[in-house]
Amino acid sequence: MAVSLSGSATTGPLSAAGVGSGLDVKSLISQLMAIEQKPLTLLATREAGYQARLTSLGSIKGALSSLQLAATALATASTSQYSATSSDTAVMTASGSSNASPGNYNVTVTKLAQVQKLVAGGRTDTTTAIGSGVDTTLTFTLGTITSALGPVNGTYSDATFVANAAKSPVSIVIGGSNNTLGGIRDAINAANAGVTASIINDGGTSPYRLTITSNDTGVTNSLSISANGDAAIASLISYDPQGAGVQNLTQTQVARNAEFSIDGVLITSAANTVADAIQGVTLNLKKIHANPLTDSTTVAVQRDNSGLTAALGAMVKAYNDANKTIAGATGKAAVFQGDTGVLGMQSRVRAILSGTQETGDAYTMLSQLGVSFQKDGSLALDTAKLNLALTADPAAVATLTAAIGNAINTAATSLLGASGPVTSKTDGLNRSIKDIGTRRADIEHRLELTQQRYQKQFSELDTLLSSMNKTSTFLTTQLDSITNMLKNK
C-alpha cells in the first residue's frame, strides 16, 4: 500500500530525508520556501529601481556642478584682459594683465641682472678636517658693494659695503663635526642665508674648491662674510670687500642689476623679471641686444578677448552636457520620466539663459552675444556675432556675461544645496534603500523561522508515513498468508 500527500502526485521513488518513508522532504521544503521568498524578490526589484534613480541623480548632480564651475569662471572672466607679445622672444618675453594700456613699446636690453659668485682656494679633498675643530662663527651679510675701480683679478681695493636692510645677517657655526669642505658646504646650504654653496673640481693638484653664490640677482645681494674662531677656516672663507678688508674668496661674477630702456627711457631692475615698467605688463629679460644703439624689441600690448570667449564657450558646453543628462533621465522609460522636480531644475537654468538681465548696458540677453537655443534644446555659440559685440562694446559684454554667470551660480547653489531638490531626492532615495534593508532583514528572519517550522513538520510527517508504510507491509504480508492458507484448504 503506497501512501502520498493529499492533492500531490509522485512519480517514481523519492529520496527520503528521514527514516525512509519515500517522501522527498528536502525538495518539498525548497519549493515552499521559494514561494515564501517572493517578497524578497519584490524588495530586490524595488531596491534596484531606487539604486538606478540614485545613480541617475548622481549624474545630474555632477552635470549641474560642472555647469556651476563653468558659470563661476564666466562671471570672473573679463574683456579687460590684455595680451603682450614680444617681437623677439630670444631677447625677452612679455605678458599682460587687466590694467595694461594698449600700444607698441620699443625695448632695448643692455645688461641682464646676475648673482654674485665667489670661489675659495683649492683643497686636496672634501673630507679632511680644516683647522683644529674650534667653533668658528661664519656670518653672511647681503648688501651693496660700491667701487670706482671695480674688482681687479676678483678682488676690490677701494670698495665700500652697505648692508641690505631688508635682509638680516645669518650666522652658522663650524666646529669639530663639520669642519671639512663638504661639511662647510652642507652647513651653509642648511642655514637659509640667501646663498648656495657648492664644490667644483678644477682638475688641478688641489682641485676641490668651495663656491658661494647669492641666490638673488641685483647689486643689493652682494656678500660680506666674517669668520670668527679658527684661523684656518677664516683663511678659507672670510670675505670683506670694503677698504683693506681681507678677501680670501675670489669674486668670479659681480652682482648686477638689469639695465634696459623703454622708448628711450633708461630703467634698472634687480631682477630680469620686471613688472609694470610698462603698465600692466611683465617683461622677462633673457638676452642683451647685440647693438644697443640700433637694436630694439617691440612689445605689442592689445586687448585679449580669448579668455571671455573661452569661458562663454565652456559654459555653453557645460549647459549642453547638463541638458543632455537631464533629458536622458526624464525621457520615455527613463528612471525619472516626467518627474517635475528634475524637469524643474532644467527649466530654471534655461530661463536664466534665455531671459533678460538688468545690466544697465547695451546688452541684456545672451542672444545678443551669439548664444541661442537650438531646436533640440541645446545652446550654440556664434563666435562671429560675439566678436562683433566685443568690438562694439566690450564692457557691456563683460557686464552681461558676469550677470549670467552669477545668476547660474546662484541657481546651481540653490539646486545642489542642503535644502535643494537634488539633496532632498538623494536623501529620500537613501532612506527608501535603508528601509528596504530593514524590511529584508525582518523577512529573512521570518523565513528562517518558517523553514525551521517546515523542517519540523515534514520530519514528523516523514516519521508517521514511515510507520504507516511498515504497518501496511505487515498487514499485506498477513493477508497474503491467510489467502494462501485458504487456497491450500
PDB file of C-alpha atoms in Angstrom, residues 38-294:
ATOM      1  CA  LYS A  38       8.793  36.126  -3.238  1.00  0.00           C
ATOM      2  CA  PRO A  39       8.616  39.253  -1.014  1.00  0.00           C
ATOM      3  CA  LEU A  40      12.430  39.342  -1.065  1.00  0.00           C
ATOM      4  CA  THR A  41      12.408  39.287  -4.853  1.00  0.00           C
ATOM      5  CA  LEU A  42       9.938  42.169  -4.897  1.00  0.00           C
ATOM      6  CA  LEU A  43      12.154  44.122  -2.475  1.00  0.00           C
ATOM      7  CA  ALA A  44      15.231  43.475  -4.639  1.00  0.00           C
ATOM      8  CA  THR A  45      13.409  44.763  -7.704  1.00  0.00           C
ATOM      9  CA  ARG A  46      12.284  47.853  -5.853  1.00  0.00           C
ATOM     10  CA  GLU A  47      15.788  48.437  -4.462  1.00  0.00           C
ATOM     11  CA  ALA A  48      17.293  48.155  -7.941  1.00  0.00           C
ATOM     12  CA  GLY A  49      14.879  50.856  -9.079  1.00  0.00           C
ATOM     13  CA  TYR A  50      15.918  53.140  -6.233  1.00  0.00           C
ATOM     14  CA  GLN A  51      19.595  52.499  -6.972  1.00  0.00           C
ATOM     15  CA  ALA A  52      19.034  53.346 -10.646  1.00  0.00           C
ATOM     16  CA  ARG A  53      17.400  56.636  -9.628  1.00  0.00           C
ATOM     17  CA  LEU A  54      20.242  57.348  -7.217  1.00  0.00           C
ATOM     18  CA  THR A  55      22.847  56.741  -9.934  1.00  0.00           C
ATOM     19  CA  SER A  56      20.950  58.931 -12.391  1.00  0.00           C
ATOM     20  CA  LEU A  57      20.605  61.651  -9.773  1.00  0.00           C
ATOM     21  CA  GLY A  58      24.361  61.490  -9.168  1.00  0.00           C
ATOM     22  CA  SER A  59      24.936  62.089 -12.876  1.00  0.00           C
ATOM     23  CA  ILE A  60      22.561  65.070 -12.790  1.00  0.00           C
ATOM     24  CA  LYS A  61      24.334  66.454  -9.730  1.00  0.00           C
ATOM     25  CA  GLY A  62      27.729  66.098 -11.434  1.00  0.00           C
ATOM     26  CA  ALA A  63      26.458  67.831 -14.575  1.00  0.00           C
ATOM     27  CA  LEU A  64      24.988  70.722 -12.575  1.00  0.00           C
ATOM     28  CA  SER A  65      28.210  71.039 -10.561  1.00  0.00           C
ATOM     29  CA  SER A  66      30.217  71.271 -13.802  1.00  0.00           C
ATOM     30  CA  LEU A  67      27.791  73.919 -15.055  1.00  0.00           C
ATOM     31  CA  GLN A  68      28.250  75.836 -11.817  1.00  0.00           C
ATOM     32  CA  LEU A  69      32.039  75.783 -12.186  1.00  0.00           C
ATOM     33  CA  ALA A  70      31.754  77.000 -15.768  1.00  0.00           C
ATOM     34  CA  ALA A  71      29.346  79.748 -14.698  1.00  0.00           C
ATOM     35  CA  THR A  72      31.701  80.864 -11.924  1.00  0.00           C
ATOM     36  CA  ALA A  73      34.571  81.083 -14.414  1.00  0.00           C
ATOM     37  CA  LEU A  74      32.353  83.073 -16.796  1.00  0.00           C
ATOM     38  CA  ALA A  75      31.408  85.504 -14.027  1.00  0.00           C
ATOM     39  CA  THR A  76      35.070  86.285 -13.350  1.00  0.00           C
ATOM     40  CA  ALA A  77      36.221  86.375 -16.979  1.00  0.00           C
ATOM     41  CA  SER A  78      36.814  89.868 -18.260  1.00  0.00           C
ATOM     42  CA  THR A  79      37.277  91.604 -21.599  1.00  0.00           C
ATOM     43  CA  SER A  80      39.675  93.994 -19.867  1.00  0.00           C
ATOM     44  CA  GLN A  81      42.464  91.409 -20.050  1.00  0.00           C
ATOM     45  CA  TYR A  82      45.351  92.383 -22.296  1.00  0.00           C
ATOM     46  CA  SER A  83      47.982  90.338 -24.053  1.00  0.00           C
ATOM     47  CA  ALA A  84      51.581  91.413 -24.549  1.00  0.00           C
ATOM     48  CA  THR A  85      53.794  89.888 -27.219  1.00  0.00           C
ATOM     49  CA  SER A  86      57.481  90.309 -27.952  1.00  0.00           C
ATOM     50  CA  SER A  87      58.827  90.596 -31.486  1.00  0.00           C
ATOM     51  CA  ASP A  88      61.958  88.683 -30.389  1.00  0.00           C
ATOM     52  CA  THR A  89      61.329  86.046 -27.737  1.00  0.00           C
ATOM     53  CA  ALA A  90      65.027  85.177 -27.627  1.00  0.00           C
ATOM     54  CA  VAL A  91      65.649  88.613 -26.097  1.00  0.00           C
ATOM     55  CA  MET A  92      62.521  88.835 -23.931  1.00  0.00           C
ATOM     56  CA  THR A  93      59.026  87.530 -23.432  1.00  0.00           C
ATOM     57  CA  ALA A  94      56.056  89.576 -22.236  1.00  0.00           C
ATOM     58  CA  SER A  95      52.644  89.030 -20.646  1.00  0.00           C
ATOM     59  CA  GLY A  96      49.796  91.435 -19.995  1.00  0.00           C
ATOM     60  CA  SER A  97      47.195  91.907 -17.250  1.00  0.00           C
ATOM     61  CA  SER A  98      43.881  93.686 -16.820  1.00  0.00           C
ATOM     62  CA  ASN A  99      45.328  97.156 -16.184  1.00  0.00           C
ATOM     63  CA  ALA A 100      47.644  97.318 -19.210  1.00  0.00           C
ATOM     64  CA  SER A 101      47.434 100.079 -21.791  1.00  0.00           C
ATOM     65  CA  PRO A 102      47.284  99.144 -25.477  1.00  0.00           C
ATOM     66  CA  GLY A 103      50.235 100.241 -27.580  1.00  0.00           C
ATOM     67  CA  ASN A 104      53.635  99.321 -29.027  1.00  0.00           C
ATOM     68  CA  TYR A 105      56.788  99.811 -26.976  1.00  0.00           C
ATOM     69  CA  ASN A 106      60.430  99.664 -28.128  1.00  0.00           C
ATOM     70  CA  VAL A 107      62.645  97.925 -25.560  1.00  0.00           C
ATOM     71  CA  THR A 108      66.448  97.720 -25.680  1.00  0.00           C
ATOM     72  CA  VAL A 109      68.327  95.488 -23.218  1.00  0.00           C
ATOM     73  CA  THR A 110      71.890  96.494 -22.352  1.00  0.00           C
ATOM     74  CA  LYS A 111      72.543  94.407 -19.218  1.00  0.00           C
ATOM     75  CA  LEU A 112      70.979  91.394 -17.568  1.00  0.00           C
ATOM     76  CA  ALA A 113      70.708  91.095 -13.808  1.00  0.00           C
ATOM     77  CA  GLN A 114      73.019  88.484 -12.317  1.00  0.00           C
ATOM     78  CA  VAL A 115      74.081  86.980  -8.984  1.00  0.00           C
ATOM     79  CA  GLN A 116      77.445  87.346  -7.282  1.00  0.00           C
ATOM     80  CA  LYS A 117      79.719  84.300  -7.364  1.00  0.00           C
ATOM     81  CA  LEU A 118      82.706  83.713  -5.064  1.00  0.00           C
ATOM     82  CA  VAL A 119      85.230  80.875  -5.076  1.00  0.00           C
ATOM     83  CA  ALA A 120      87.703  79.671  -2.427  1.00  0.00           C
ATOM     84  CA  GLY A 121      91.227  78.313  -2.798  1.00  0.00           C
ATOM     85  CA  GLY A 122      91.709  74.639  -3.696  1.00  0.00           C
ATOM     86  CA  ARG A 123      91.808  71.696  -1.306  1.00  0.00           C
ATOM     87  CA  THR A 124      93.113  68.197  -1.953  1.00  0.00           C
ATOM     88  CA  ASP A 125      89.870  66.527  -0.856  1.00  0.00           C
ATOM     89  CA  THR A 126      86.456  67.276   0.616  1.00  0.00           C
ATOM     90  CA  THR A 127      86.698  65.150   3.768  1.00  0.00           C
ATOM     91  CA  THR A 128      89.915  66.193   5.551  1.00  0.00           C
ATOM     92  CA  ALA A 129      89.386  68.372   8.614  1.00  0.00           C
ATOM     93  CA  ILE A 130      90.220  72.061   8.184  1.00  0.00           C
ATOM     94  CA  GLY A 131      91.711  73.634  11.299  1.00  0.00           C
ATOM     95  CA  SER A 132      91.615  72.315  14.845  1.00  0.00           C
ATOM     96  CA  GLY A 133      87.854  71.957  15.193  1.00  0.00           C
ATOM     97  CA  VAL A 134      87.455  75.054  17.359  1.00  0.00           C
ATOM     98  CA  ASP A 135      83.995  76.558  16.933  1.00  0.00           C
ATOM     99  CA  THR A 136      84.065  79.200  14.226  1.00  0.00           C
ATOM    100  CA  THR A 137      81.129  81.543  13.572  1.00  0.00           C
ATOM    101  CA  LEU A 138      80.525  82.439   9.943  1.00  0.00           C
ATOM    102  CA  THR A 139      78.220  85.420   9.368  1.00  0.00           C
ATOM    103  CA  PHE A 140      76.753  86.074   5.921  1.00  0.00           C
ATOM    104  CA  THR A 141      75.603  89.632   5.206  1.00  0.00           C
ATOM    105  CA  LEU A 142      73.993  90.689   1.936  1.00  0.00           C
ATOM    106  CA  GLY A 143      74.419  94.243   0.721  1.00  0.00           C
ATOM    107  CA  THR A 144      75.793  96.615  -1.910  1.00  0.00           C
ATOM    108  CA  ILE A 145      79.440  96.891  -2.952  1.00  0.00           C
ATOM    109  CA  THR A 146      80.381 100.292  -4.367  1.00  0.00           C
ATOM    110  CA  SER A 147      83.750 100.654  -6.099  1.00  0.00           C
ATOM    111  CA  ALA A 148      85.145 103.222  -8.530  1.00  0.00           C
ATOM    112  CA  LEU A 149      87.944 100.958  -9.697  1.00  0.00           C
ATOM    113  CA  GLY A 150      85.923  97.772  -9.669  1.00  0.00           C
ATOM    114  CA  PRO A 151      87.317  94.304  -8.981  1.00  0.00           C
ATOM    115  CA  VAL A 152      90.829  93.545 -10.164  1.00  0.00           C
ATOM    116  CA  ASN A 153      91.542  89.813 -10.501  1.00  0.00           C
ATOM    117  CA  GLY A 154      88.428  89.180  -8.454  1.00  0.00           C
ATOM    118  CA  THR A 155      89.220  91.459  -5.501  1.00  0.00           C
ATOM    119  CA  TYR A 156      88.403  95.064  -4.523  1.00  0.00           C
ATOM    120  CA  SER A 157      90.817  97.702  -3.232  1.00  0.00           C
ATOM    121  CA  ASP A 158      88.602 100.789  -2.884  1.00  0.00           C
ATOM    122  CA  ALA A 159      85.107  99.414  -2.231  1.00  0.00           C
ATOM    123  CA  THR A 160      82.546 100.262   0.405  1.00  0.00           C
ATOM    124  CA  PHE A 161      79.873  97.833   1.596  1.00  0.00           C
ATOM    125  CA  VAL A 162      76.386  98.800   2.784  1.00  0.00           C
ATOM    126  CA  ALA A 163      74.240  96.037   4.258  1.00  0.00           C
ATOM    127  CA  ASN A 164      70.851  95.326   2.726  1.00  0.00           C
ATOM    128  CA  ALA A 165      68.399  96.458   5.414  1.00  0.00           C
ATOM    129  CA  ALA A 166      65.697  94.160   4.034  1.00  0.00           C
ATOM    130  CA  LYS A 167      67.768  91.030   4.685  1.00  0.00           C
ATOM    131  CA  SER A 168      69.166  90.228   8.125  1.00  0.00           C
ATOM    132  CA  PRO A 169      72.638  88.674   8.510  1.00  0.00           C
ATOM    133  CA  VAL A 170      72.686  84.912   9.116  1.00  0.00           C
ATOM    134  CA  SER A 171      75.306  83.118  11.243  1.00  0.00           C
ATOM    135  CA  ILE A 172      76.340  79.465  11.339  1.00  0.00           C
ATOM    136  CA  VAL A 173      78.855  77.580  13.477  1.00  0.00           C
ATOM    137  CA  ILE A 174      81.574  75.363  12.054  1.00  0.00           C
ATOM    138  CA  GLY A 175      83.053  73.009  14.649  1.00  0.00           C
ATOM    139  CA  GLY A 176      84.737  69.644  15.015  1.00  0.00           C
ATOM    140  CA  SER A 177      81.791  67.775  13.425  1.00  0.00           C
ATOM    141  CA  ASN A 178      81.591  69.732  10.166  1.00  0.00           C
ATOM    142  CA  ASN A 179      84.979  71.398   9.602  1.00  0.00           C
ATOM    143  CA  THR A 180      85.566  69.742   6.227  1.00  0.00           C
ATOM    144  CA  LEU A 181      84.966  71.230   2.818  1.00  0.00           C
ATOM    145  CA  GLY A 182      81.869  69.082   2.422  1.00  0.00           C
ATOM    146  CA  GLY A 183      80.694  69.866   5.953  1.00  0.00           C
ATOM    147  CA  ILE A 184      81.075  73.615   5.428  1.00  0.00           C
ATOM    148  CA  ARG A 185      79.117  73.377   2.178  1.00  0.00           C
ATOM    149  CA  ASP A 186      76.285  71.465   3.849  1.00  0.00           C
ATOM    150  CA  ALA A 187      76.137  73.820   6.835  1.00  0.00           C
ATOM    151  CA  ILE A 188      75.871  76.867   4.569  1.00  0.00           C
ATOM    152  CA  ASN A 189      73.104  75.317   2.475  1.00  0.00           C
ATOM    153  CA  ALA A 190      71.133  74.339   5.571  1.00  0.00           C
ATOM    154  CA  ALA A 191      71.277  77.857   7.044  1.00  0.00           C
ATOM    155  CA  ASN A 192      68.930  79.577   4.572  1.00  0.00           C
ATOM    156  CA  ALA A 193      71.333  82.508   4.425  1.00  0.00           C
ATOM    157  CA  GLY A 194      70.363  83.652   0.931  1.00  0.00           C
ATOM    158  CA  VAL A 195      73.331  81.893  -0.653  1.00  0.00           C
ATOM    159  CA  THR A 196      74.103  78.478  -2.129  1.00  0.00           C
ATOM    160  CA  ALA A 197      77.400  76.649  -1.586  1.00  0.00           C
ATOM    161  CA  SER A 198      78.849  74.047  -3.913  1.00  0.00           C
ATOM    162  CA  ILE A 199      82.137  72.273  -4.609  1.00  0.00           C
ATOM    163  CA  ILE A 200      83.769  72.205  -8.031  1.00  0.00           C
ATOM    164  CA  ASN A 201      86.750  70.197  -9.266  1.00  0.00           C
ATOM    165  CA  ASP A 202      89.160  72.255 -11.397  1.00  0.00           C
ATOM    166  CA  GLY A 203      91.378  69.265 -12.234  1.00  0.00           C
ATOM    167  CA  GLY A 204      94.498  70.732 -10.555  1.00  0.00           C
ATOM    168  CA  THR A 205      96.687  69.369  -7.784  1.00  0.00           C
ATOM    169  CA  SER A 206      94.318  70.830  -5.182  1.00  0.00           C
ATOM    170  CA  PRO A 207      91.180  70.604  -7.285  1.00  0.00           C
ATOM    171  CA  TYR A 208      88.307  70.901  -4.799  1.00  0.00           C
ATOM    172  CA  ARG A 209      87.106  74.489  -4.488  1.00  0.00           C
ATOM    173  CA  LEU A 210      84.193  75.814  -2.450  1.00  0.00           C
ATOM    174  CA  THR A 211      81.926  78.198  -4.357  1.00  0.00           C
ATOM    175  CA  ILE A 212      79.347  80.522  -2.812  1.00  0.00           C
ATOM    176  CA  THR A 213      76.638  82.113  -4.949  1.00  0.00           C
ATOM    177  CA  SER A 214      73.984  84.611  -3.858  1.00  0.00           C
ATOM    178  CA  ASN A 215      70.504  83.308  -4.525  1.00  0.00           C
ATOM    179  CA  ASP A 216      69.032  86.574  -5.781  1.00  0.00           C
ATOM    180  CA  THR A 217      70.198  88.803  -8.586  1.00  0.00           C
ATOM    181  CA  GLY A 218      70.901  92.521  -8.190  1.00  0.00           C
ATOM    182  CA  VAL A 219      73.589  94.773  -6.711  1.00  0.00           C
ATOM    183  CA  THR A 220      71.995  94.721  -3.239  1.00  0.00           C
ATOM    184  CA  ASN A 221      72.684  90.991  -2.960  1.00  0.00           C
ATOM    185  CA  SER A 222      76.477  91.057  -2.834  1.00  0.00           C
ATOM    186  CA  LEU A 223      78.177  89.272   0.061  1.00  0.00           C
ATOM    187  CA  SER A 224      80.315  90.054   3.067  1.00  0.00           C
ATOM    188  CA  ILE A 225      81.415  87.003   5.099  1.00  0.00           C
ATOM    189  CA  SER A 226      83.069  87.249   8.510  1.00  0.00           C
ATOM    190  CA  ALA A 227      84.768  84.300  10.239  1.00  0.00           C
ATOM    191  CA  ASN A 228      85.458  84.409  13.987  1.00  0.00           C
ATOM    192  CA  GLY A 229      87.248  81.420  15.507  1.00  0.00           C
ATOM    193  CA  ASP A 230      89.638  79.024  13.813  1.00  0.00           C
ATOM    194  CA  ALA A 231      92.222  80.813  11.643  1.00  0.00           C
ATOM    195  CA  ALA A 232      92.276  78.007   9.062  1.00  0.00           C
ATOM    196  CA  ILE A 233      88.526  78.365   8.469  1.00  0.00           C
ATOM    197  CA  ALA A 234      88.889  82.154   8.247  1.00  0.00           C
ATOM    198  CA  SER A 235      91.732  81.856   5.730  1.00  0.00           C
ATOM    199  CA  LEU A 236      89.476  79.736   3.551  1.00  0.00           C
ATOM    200  CA  ILE A 237      86.206  81.660   3.576  1.00  0.00           C
ATOM    201  CA  SER A 238      86.361  85.160   5.129  1.00  0.00           C
ATOM    202  CA  TYR A 239      85.450  87.885   2.666  1.00  0.00           C
ATOM    203  CA  ASP A 240      85.350  91.614   3.482  1.00  0.00           C
ATOM    204  CA  PRO A 241      85.090  93.575   0.225  1.00  0.00           C
ATOM    205  CA  GLN A 242      85.393  97.065   1.684  1.00  0.00           C
ATOM    206  CA  GLY A 243      88.558  99.083   2.211  1.00  0.00           C
ATOM    207  CA  ALA A 244      91.561  96.967   3.050  1.00  0.00           C
ATOM    208  CA  GLY A 245      89.425  94.087   4.271  1.00  0.00           C
ATOM    209  CA  VAL A 246      90.692  90.531   3.898  1.00  0.00           C
ATOM    210  CA  GLN A 247      89.231  88.852   0.814  1.00  0.00           C
ATOM    211  CA  ASN A 248      90.108  85.155   0.980  1.00  0.00           C
ATOM    212  CA  LEU A 249      87.419  84.385  -1.593  1.00  0.00           C
ATOM    213  CA  THR A 250      87.776  85.491  -5.195  1.00  0.00           C
ATOM    214  CA  GLN A 251      84.831  87.090  -6.968  1.00  0.00           C
ATOM    215  CA  THR A 252      84.261  85.384 -10.313  1.00  0.00           C
ATOM    216  CA  GLN A 253      80.989  87.175 -11.122  1.00  0.00           C
ATOM    217  CA  VAL A 254      79.823  90.554  -9.889  1.00  0.00           C
ATOM    218  CA  ALA A 255      76.251  91.077  -8.676  1.00  0.00           C
ATOM    219  CA  ARG A 256      74.462  93.288 -11.187  1.00  0.00           C
ATOM    220  CA  ASN A 257      71.133  94.902 -11.970  1.00  0.00           C
ATOM    221  CA  ALA A 258      69.419  94.603 -15.303  1.00  0.00           C
ATOM    222  CA  GLU A 259      69.540  97.724 -17.456  1.00  0.00           C
ATOM    223  CA  PHE A 260      67.197  98.399 -20.352  1.00  0.00           C
ATOM    224  CA  SER A 261      65.339 101.244 -21.978  1.00  0.00           C
ATOM    225  CA  ILE A 262      61.699 101.609 -22.986  1.00  0.00           C
ATOM    226  CA  ASP A 263      61.157 104.148 -25.747  1.00  0.00           C
ATOM    227  CA  GLY A 264      64.479 105.754 -24.801  1.00  0.00           C
ATOM    228  CA  VAL A 265      63.855 105.870 -21.027  1.00  0.00           C
ATOM    229  CA  LEU A 266      66.613 104.082 -19.041  1.00  0.00           C
ATOM    230  CA  ILE A 267      65.370 101.614 -16.406  1.00  0.00           C
ATOM    231  CA  THR A 268      67.216  99.398 -13.919  1.00  0.00           C
ATOM    232  CA  SER A 269      65.895  96.310 -12.157  1.00  0.00           C
ATOM    233  CA  ALA A 270      67.377  93.952  -9.571  1.00  0.00           C
ATOM    234  CA  ALA A 271      65.737  91.033 -11.405  1.00  0.00           C
ATOM    235  CA  ASN A 272      65.315  90.003 -15.009  1.00  0.00           C
ATOM    236  CA  THR A 273      61.578  89.603 -14.487  1.00  0.00           C
ATOM    237  CA  VAL A 274      60.241  93.138 -14.464  1.00  0.00           C
ATOM    238  CA  ALA A 275      56.640  94.040 -13.636  1.00  0.00           C
ATOM    239  CA  ASP A 276      54.953  97.340 -14.531  1.00  0.00           C
ATOM    240  CA  ALA A 277      57.901  99.026 -16.232  1.00  0.00           C
ATOM    241  CA  ILE A 278      55.202  99.076 -18.899  1.00  0.00           C
ATOM    242  CA  GLN A 279      51.852  99.471 -17.114  1.00  0.00           C
ATOM    243  CA  GLY A 280      50.173  96.122 -16.631  1.00  0.00           C
ATOM    244  CA  VAL A 281      52.954  94.237 -18.451  1.00  0.00           C
ATOM    245  CA  THR A 282      55.558  91.807 -17.111  1.00  0.00           C
ATOM    246  CA  LEU A 283      58.807  91.520 -19.052  1.00  0.00           C
ATOM    247  CA  ASN A 284      61.120  88.531 -18.769  1.00  0.00           C
ATOM    248  CA  LEU A 285      64.559  89.675 -19.965  1.00  0.00           C
ATOM    249  CA  LYS A 286      66.635  86.844 -21.438  1.00  0.00           C
ATOM    250  CA  LYS A 287      69.385  88.322 -23.611  1.00  0.00           C
ATOM    251  CA  ILE A 288      71.084  91.661 -24.282  1.00  0.00           C
ATOM    252  CA  HIS A 289      70.871  93.307 -27.671  1.00  0.00           C
ATOM    253  CA  ALA A 290      73.978  92.927 -29.782  1.00  0.00           C
ATOM    254  CA  ASN A 291      73.973  96.616 -30.703  1.00  0.00           C
ATOM    255  CA  PRO A 292      72.099  98.642 -28.085  1.00  0.00           C
ATOM    256  CA  LEU A 293      72.426 101.814 -30.166  1.00  0.00           C
ATOM    257  CA  THR A 294      70.392 100.430 -33.041  1.00  0.00           C
TER     258      THR A 294
END
